[in-house]
Short mmCIF file of C-alpha atoms in Angstrom, two decimals:
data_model
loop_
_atom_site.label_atom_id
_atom_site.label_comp_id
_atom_site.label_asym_id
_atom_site.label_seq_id
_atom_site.Cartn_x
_atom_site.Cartn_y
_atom_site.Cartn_z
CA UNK U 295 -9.89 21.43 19.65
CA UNK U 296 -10.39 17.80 19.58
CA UNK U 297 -9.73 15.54 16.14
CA UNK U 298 -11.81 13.73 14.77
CA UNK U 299 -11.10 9.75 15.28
CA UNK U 300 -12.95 6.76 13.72
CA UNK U 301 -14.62 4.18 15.74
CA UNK U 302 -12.11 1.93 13.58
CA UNK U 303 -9.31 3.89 14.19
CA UNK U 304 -10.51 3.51 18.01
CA UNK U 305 -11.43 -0.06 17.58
CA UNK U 306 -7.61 -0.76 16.23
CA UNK U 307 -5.63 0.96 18.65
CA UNK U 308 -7.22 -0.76 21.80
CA UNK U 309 -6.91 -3.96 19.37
CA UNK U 310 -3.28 -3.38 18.78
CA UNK U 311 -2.40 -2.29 22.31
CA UNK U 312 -4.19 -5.55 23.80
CA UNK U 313 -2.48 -8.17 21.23
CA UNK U 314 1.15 -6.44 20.98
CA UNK U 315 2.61 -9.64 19.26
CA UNK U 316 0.14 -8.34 16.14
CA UNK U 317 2.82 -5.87 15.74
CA UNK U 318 5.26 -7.79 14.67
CA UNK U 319 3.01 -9.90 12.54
CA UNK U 320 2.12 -7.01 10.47
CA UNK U 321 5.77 -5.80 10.08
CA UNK U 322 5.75 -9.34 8.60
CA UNK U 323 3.42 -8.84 6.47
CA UNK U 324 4.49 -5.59 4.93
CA UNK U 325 7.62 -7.01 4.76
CA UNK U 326 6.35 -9.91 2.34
CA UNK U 327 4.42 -7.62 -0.13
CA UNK U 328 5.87 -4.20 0.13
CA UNK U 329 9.25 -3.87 1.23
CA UNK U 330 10.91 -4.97 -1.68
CA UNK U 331 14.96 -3.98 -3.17
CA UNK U 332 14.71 -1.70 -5.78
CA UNK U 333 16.39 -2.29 -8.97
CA UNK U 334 17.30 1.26 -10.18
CA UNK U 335 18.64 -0.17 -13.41
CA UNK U 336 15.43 -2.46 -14.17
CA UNK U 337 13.18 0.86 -13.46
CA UNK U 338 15.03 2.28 -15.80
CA UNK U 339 14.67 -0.13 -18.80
CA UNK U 340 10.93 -0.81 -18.06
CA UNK U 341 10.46 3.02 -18.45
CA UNK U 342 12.26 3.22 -21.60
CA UNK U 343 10.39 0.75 -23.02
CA UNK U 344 6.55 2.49 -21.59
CA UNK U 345 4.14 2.83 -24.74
CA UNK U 346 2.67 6.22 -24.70
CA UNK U 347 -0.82 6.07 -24.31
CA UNK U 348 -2.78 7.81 -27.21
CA UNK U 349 -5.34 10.48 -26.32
CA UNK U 350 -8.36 9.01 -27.02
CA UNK U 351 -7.92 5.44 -25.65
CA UNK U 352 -10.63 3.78 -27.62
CA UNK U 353 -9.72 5.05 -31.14
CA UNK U 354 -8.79 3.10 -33.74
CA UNK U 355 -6.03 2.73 -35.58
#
């Protein structure tokens, strides 16, 4: 039984495979906007300090 592959998903991996220095630019990139230290103690405080959101959104006060 065969999968079922995107002409994208076919596009990019003949893309990637013929430009193998893109590799390492995307690594790059993830690198810049993703991969990020965690600060377990900052996660902590800015989830103590979360405002419950009320049930109906748009209601007044």
């Amino acid at each position: 039984m065969a999968l079922y592959e995107s002409e994208h998903t076919k596009f990019m991996r003949e893309w990637m495979a013929q430009h193998p220095q893109e590799q390492q630019e995307q690594q790059a990139g993830r690198a810049l906007w993703w991969d990020k230290p965690q600060d377990a103690e900052a996660r902590k405080r800015a989830a103590a300090a979360k405002v419950p959101t009320k049930a109906y959104y748009y209601q007044p006060d």
